[in-house]
Structures are given as structure tokens and as C-alpha cells.
XYZ file of C-alpha atoms in Angstrom:
299
model
C 13.226 -1.768 17.410
C 10.247 -3.574 16.238
C 9.089 -1.458 12.973
C 6.535 -1.941 10.174
C 7.638 -1.198 6.958
C 4.739 -0.139 4.341
C 6.264 -0.213 0.114
C 4.110 1.608 -2.570
C 2.735 -0.621 -5.021
C 4.766 2.056 -7.618
C 7.879 1.317 -6.132
C 7.623 -2.339 -7.771
C 6.259 -0.507 -11.026
C 7.212 2.969 -11.865
C 4.283 5.101 -13.763
C 4.214 3.983 -17.131
C 6.453 1.054 -17.074
C 5.549 -2.171 -18.861
C 4.074 -4.532 -16.007
C 6.681 -7.106 -17.005
C 7.633 -9.640 -14.651
C 11.270 -9.134 -14.960
C 11.162 -5.288 -14.402
C 9.052 -5.968 -11.215
C 11.396 -7.925 -10.163
C 14.276 -6.131 -10.653
C 12.215 -3.302 -8.475
C 12.107 -5.809 -5.567
C 15.605 -6.881 -5.726
C 16.526 -3.164 -5.080
C 13.459 -2.805 -2.408
C 15.387 -6.033 -0.513
C 18.916 -4.157 -0.981
C 17.371 -1.109 0.738
C 15.505 -3.047 3.690
C 18.237 -5.216 4.409
C 20.067 -2.993 6.325
C 16.657 -2.542 8.707
C 16.117 -5.966 8.962
C 19.130 -7.262 10.307
C 19.249 -5.274 13.206
C 15.306 -4.633 13.845
C 12.252 -6.798 14.276
C 10.598 -6.426 10.668
C 6.688 -6.274 8.849
C 6.529 -5.758 5.897
C 3.758 -5.008 3.762
C 3.361 -3.811 0.135
C 1.117 -2.000 -2.418
C -0.367 -3.448 -5.333
C -2.176 -0.671 -7.230
C -0.676 -1.131 -10.455
C -0.751 -4.986 -10.301
C -4.126 -5.434 -8.940
C -5.290 -3.220 -12.333
C -3.276 -5.231 -14.489
C -4.738 -8.384 -13.031
C -8.295 -7.097 -13.665
C -7.999 -5.801 -16.754
C -6.710 -9.242 -18.078
C -9.851 -10.946 -16.350
C -11.925 -8.472 -18.164
C -10.788 -9.363 -21.447
C -10.637 -12.987 -20.947
C -12.909 -14.731 -23.471
C -13.040 -17.798 -21.654
C -14.518 -15.962 -18.634
C -18.422 -15.387 -18.012
C -17.631 -12.276 -15.740
C -13.907 -11.118 -14.467
C -12.732 -12.244 -11.369
C -13.714 -10.208 -8.234
C -11.145 -7.769 -6.607
C -11.029 -9.705 -3.475
C -9.389 -12.583 -5.539
C -7.443 -10.535 -7.758
C -5.995 -8.811 -4.188
C -5.070 -12.572 -2.856
C -3.320 -13.159 -6.111
C -0.970 -9.901 -5.854
C -0.162 -11.162 -2.294
C 1.018 -14.305 -3.273
C 3.267 -12.656 -6.412
C 4.448 -9.932 -4.766
C 5.070 -11.868 -1.116
C 6.637 -14.475 -3.006
C 9.250 -11.731 -4.869
C 9.719 -10.166 -1.355
C 10.615 -12.890 0.239
C 13.048 -14.435 -1.604
C 14.881 -11.184 -2.299
C 14.775 -9.782 1.341
C 16.169 -13.541 2.505
C 18.952 -13.735 0.355
C 19.684 -10.026 0.987
C 19.728 -10.012 4.528
C 20.376 -13.850 5.594
C 17.197 -13.799 7.899
C 13.948 -16.082 7.720
C 10.948 -14.394 6.109
C 7.534 -15.458 5.864
C 4.949 -14.490 3.498
C 1.536 -14.823 4.941
C -1.745 -14.529 2.938
C -3.872 -11.856 4.944
C -7.333 -10.970 5.039
C -8.548 -7.709 5.980
C -11.874 -7.141 7.941
C -14.267 -4.069 6.725
C -17.560 -2.920 6.885
C -20.152 -3.747 4.472
C -21.904 -0.683 5.209
C -18.614 1.568 4.902
C -19.374 4.963 2.792
C -16.234 4.119 0.716
C -18.568 1.553 -1.632
C -20.447 4.572 -2.487
C -17.434 6.976 -3.203
C -14.830 5.012 -5.207
C -11.082 6.902 -4.837
C -8.358 3.913 -4.900
C -6.698 4.216 -7.860
C -5.372 1.103 -9.633
C -4.062 -0.168 -13.055
C -1.809 1.671 -15.736
C -2.621 5.506 -16.546
C -4.581 6.574 -19.389
C -4.912 9.957 -21.248
C -8.483 11.586 -20.563
C -10.178 10.486 -23.566
C -9.178 6.948 -23.289
C -10.033 6.734 -19.645
C -13.649 8.241 -20.336
C -13.942 5.649 -23.323
C -13.330 2.676 -20.772
C -15.360 3.701 -17.989
C -18.146 3.966 -20.603
C -17.525 0.328 -22.138
C -16.587 -1.233 -18.761
C -18.612 0.371 -16.044
C -15.528 1.643 -14.524
C -15.113 4.853 -12.082
C -12.384 6.923 -13.410
C -10.471 10.095 -11.879
C -7.688 12.191 -12.658
C -4.229 10.891 -10.952
C -2.035 14.165 -11.798
C -1.433 14.795 -15.391
C -3.004 11.369 -16.224
C -6.481 9.265 -15.439
C -6.817 5.974 -13.834
C -9.512 3.498 -12.649
C -11.049 3.748 -9.134
C -12.300 1.555 -7.183
C -13.856 1.843 -3.516
C -11.260 1.656 -0.277
C -13.142 0.719 2.855
C -11.464 1.636 6.233
C -9.468 -1.682 7.375
C -11.041 -2.656 10.840
C -8.788 -6.089 11.565
C -6.259 -7.962 10.066
C -7.702 -11.288 10.317
C -4.391 -12.992 10.488
C -2.801 -10.879 12.953
C -2.277 -13.683 15.588
C -0.254 -15.489 13.032
C 1.968 -12.650 12.561
C 2.942 -12.481 16.195
C 3.391 -16.190 16.025
C 5.762 -15.734 13.462
C 7.559 -12.839 14.539
C 7.826 -14.820 18.162
C 9.871 -17.621 15.853
C 12.182 -14.934 14.419
C 10.747 -14.399 11.343
C 10.584 -11.475 9.068
C 6.704 -10.753 7.810
C 5.362 -9.831 4.598
C 1.702 -9.407 5.308
C -1.414 -7.645 4.246
C -0.236 -7.072 0.798
C -2.317 -4.514 -1.071
C -3.912 -3.747 2.236
C -5.405 -7.188 3.032
C -7.894 -9.076 1.283
C -11.091 -7.195 1.739
C -13.680 -9.317 3.367
C -17.065 -8.461 5.366
C -19.239 -9.748 8.130
C -21.970 -11.740 6.388
C -24.603 -14.394 7.178
C -22.381 -18.061 7.937
C -19.078 -15.911 8.281
C -17.421 -13.589 6.274
C -17.037 -13.107 2.500
C -14.928 -11.334 0.015
C -15.935 -7.602 -1.050
C -15.150 -5.734 -4.759
C -12.450 -2.994 -2.959
C -8.979 -2.525 -2.753
C -7.976 -1.290 0.836
C -5.684 1.193 1.587
C -2.147 -0.439 2.242
C -0.844 2.439 4.674
C -3.857 2.515 6.614
C -3.623 -1.262 6.969
C 0.105 -0.987 7.887
C -0.767 1.754 10.531
C -3.178 -1.073 11.815
C -0.825 -3.700 12.335
C 1.602 -1.410 13.595
C -0.597 -0.106 16.698
C -1.815 -4.004 17.256
C 1.779 -5.524 17.277
C 3.520 -2.589 19.447
C 5.535 -1.484 17.142
C 8.032 1.301 17.898
C 7.818 3.204 14.284
C 5.648 2.915 11.200
C 7.979 3.622 7.848
C 6.153 4.428 4.684
C 8.322 3.939 2.044
C 7.686 5.950 -1.185
C 9.195 7.460 -4.179
C 9.466 10.811 -2.732
C 12.154 12.520 -0.192
C 9.449 13.584 2.018
C 5.967 15.081 2.439
C 5.960 18.392 1.013
C 4.184 21.563 1.295
C 2.653 23.155 -2.161
C 3.379 19.589 -3.545
C 3.900 20.282 -7.284
C 4.083 23.631 -7.513
C 7.411 26.401 -7.382
C 6.550 26.991 -3.662
C 7.253 23.147 -2.859
C 8.908 22.991 0.196
C 10.078 19.590 2.500
C 8.147 18.963 5.915
C 10.821 17.416 7.581
C 9.803 17.063 11.655
C 6.623 17.767 12.271
C 3.852 16.473 15.246
C 0.578 14.344 13.978
C -1.412 18.151 14.549
C 0.718 20.435 12.826
C 0.625 17.450 9.740
C -3.419 17.266 10.048
C -3.435 21.048 9.510
C -2.480 20.951 6.000
C -4.156 19.046 3.027
C -2.652 16.405 0.767
C -3.965 14.688 -2.020
C -6.502 11.597 -1.425
C -5.024 9.499 -3.934
C -1.509 9.619 -2.790
C 0.341 11.479 -0.007
C -3.125 11.763 1.576
C -3.238 8.078 3.178
C 0.371 7.952 3.827
C -0.484 11.176 6.088
C -3.424 9.864 7.778
C -1.563 6.587 8.465
C 1.437 8.039 10.219
C -1.288 10.639 12.245
C -3.037 7.429 13.426
C -0.080 5.627 14.229
C 1.732 8.459 16.790
C -1.678 9.245 18.329
C -2.258 5.421 19.368
C 0.919 5.644 20.964
C 3.708 5.126 18.607
C 6.945 6.352 18.830
C 7.515 8.274 15.551
C 6.032 7.588 11.658
C 8.652 8.399 8.714
C 7.768 8.790 5.239
C 10.079 8.862 2.631
C 12.597 7.223 -0.473
C 12.769 3.673 -0.217
C 16.608 4.152 -0.638
C 16.855 6.239 2.387
C 15.074 3.543 4.687
C 18.072 3.402 6.911
C 18.118 6.744 7.415
C 14.431 7.221 8.080
C 14.355 4.338 10.502
C 17.158 6.566 12.263
C 15.031 9.794 11.633
C 17.850 11.249 9.600
C 16.051 11.566 6.298
C 12.435 12.140 4.935
C 9.103 13.458 7.161
C 9.277 12.475 10.678
C 5.987 12.480 12.936
C 5.479 12.643 15.942
C 2.477 13.021 18.892
């Protein structure tokens, strides 16, 4: 099968962990071990989140006294693609013995996307409410609650096109596993004279669904840190959703900052001809591909 897998940024840096390089590399090694059986048997395109990492770089940039102004989010997104893409390419090639190519990728968005006026994408570390509100006042951030904690949010416009998609196809035809569209892709918009970067972080699950559709993937696998999508998540009434149609799934409500984009991505993929989408825990990647674990979404 031809598979697009999307690895959550929180799978590389768990909530509350210090953003140390060696900690993240240990998580990458675990991810590579989980993905290796899939990579040996199938064509694989891998994308990844970058919320914790891009938020960390943004904080570092803002604090750097040598800079007149912080680096913009499109540049920070490119930096995370290089860092995480390198870790994933090296670990996955070592684990499965196949060539892996990491591709710095740009995602076209619309400059007039309403998301620019409604920041909703969580980035960076978690804070208590008082600290988050203080930082928002000091630094001009937008902040929102993320579960019991608070985090910074930035605009997350809709992905329209992956600019490097032809090169993804070329690398696949050459037999490579491709790591691309990290962090949803570097956000760029049409401008006079060509393309320009914009201040945003694109949702990686929605970009993964776009890439999966464009390359004719059989399956879209969204890897996270929970076993499945749940009804009434976080309550005593919570129960897993195992096999579901996109229509049924769309009739339910899910948090916009966490499971919501995964559900939307899965539904879009199967509604545009994909065989199935799977949402579940990274360590069950092989079972998700086989349809025996997680939430399996069909048209």
C-alpha cells in the first residue's frame, strides 16, 4: 500500500518535558522502531508536527538580545523541518534499511484566510493561566486554555497546495521513504513577484490529508499519544470509537486544538477517495495500518 503517516509533535516532546535534544532524539528512535515494520512493507510518506519545537524556537528568538526582532514563524518552521526531518530520516533509515529523504517543503495558503484573524494553533510549552496572561501582555501573544494548562496560539490557515509535491513523487519513484511537509509545511502566500512567507503554523494533519490525496495514497495514518478517538473524551462517559464512517464522525464534536484537526483530516481523505484513515497511538502503527487498532474511518 501507499501510506501517508502524520506524527504528532507531542510524540517527539511529551507535555511538560524539557526540550532537550537527547530527549527528543530518544522519542524519534522509538517512533522509528514503531514505523519500521510499516516502512519495510509499504510505500511511506511521513510528515510530522512541530508545535512544541517551533514554540521553543520562537521564545529563544524573542529573548535573543542580538536580534532587532524575532525570527518569523515561516523561518522557524523551516528550522524545525531541518531538525526533526534529520532526526527522523537518520533513525528510520537505520531502523528499516531503506533510503529516506528529508525534503524542506512549503505549503501555499491564502493571504486572506480568516484564520489569520482567529489564532488557534497551539505552539510552545504549557503555562499556568497567570503566567500565560502575563506573557501575552508582555509579548503581544494570543493565549488559550489547552486542557488544564494554557499555551500560546498562532494563526493556522488552510493548506491549499504543497509546493514541493512533484519532488515528493520523484523521490517515491526512486524508492525512497519521504519525510516532508513538517509542521504542516512552511506557510507561504502568493504576493507580487512570487511567494512570500507568512506568520502562521499550518496544521500538519490537514496538510497530510492533502498530500495523501494528491499522491493517490491508499491510507492516511494519524499517529498520536492516545489509543483512539473517543466520545466524551476526558469524562467518566468516555468510550472509544473504533470503526466509523466520515458522516458519523462529523456528527460529533471534537476539540479544535487537539483531536478536531485529526478527525477533519481523516474525513477529508476518505471523502476524496482514500480507502481508509486510521487515528491512534504511535506504538500501534502496524496495527493501525492493518485496521486492527485505533479508530478506522471510511467513507
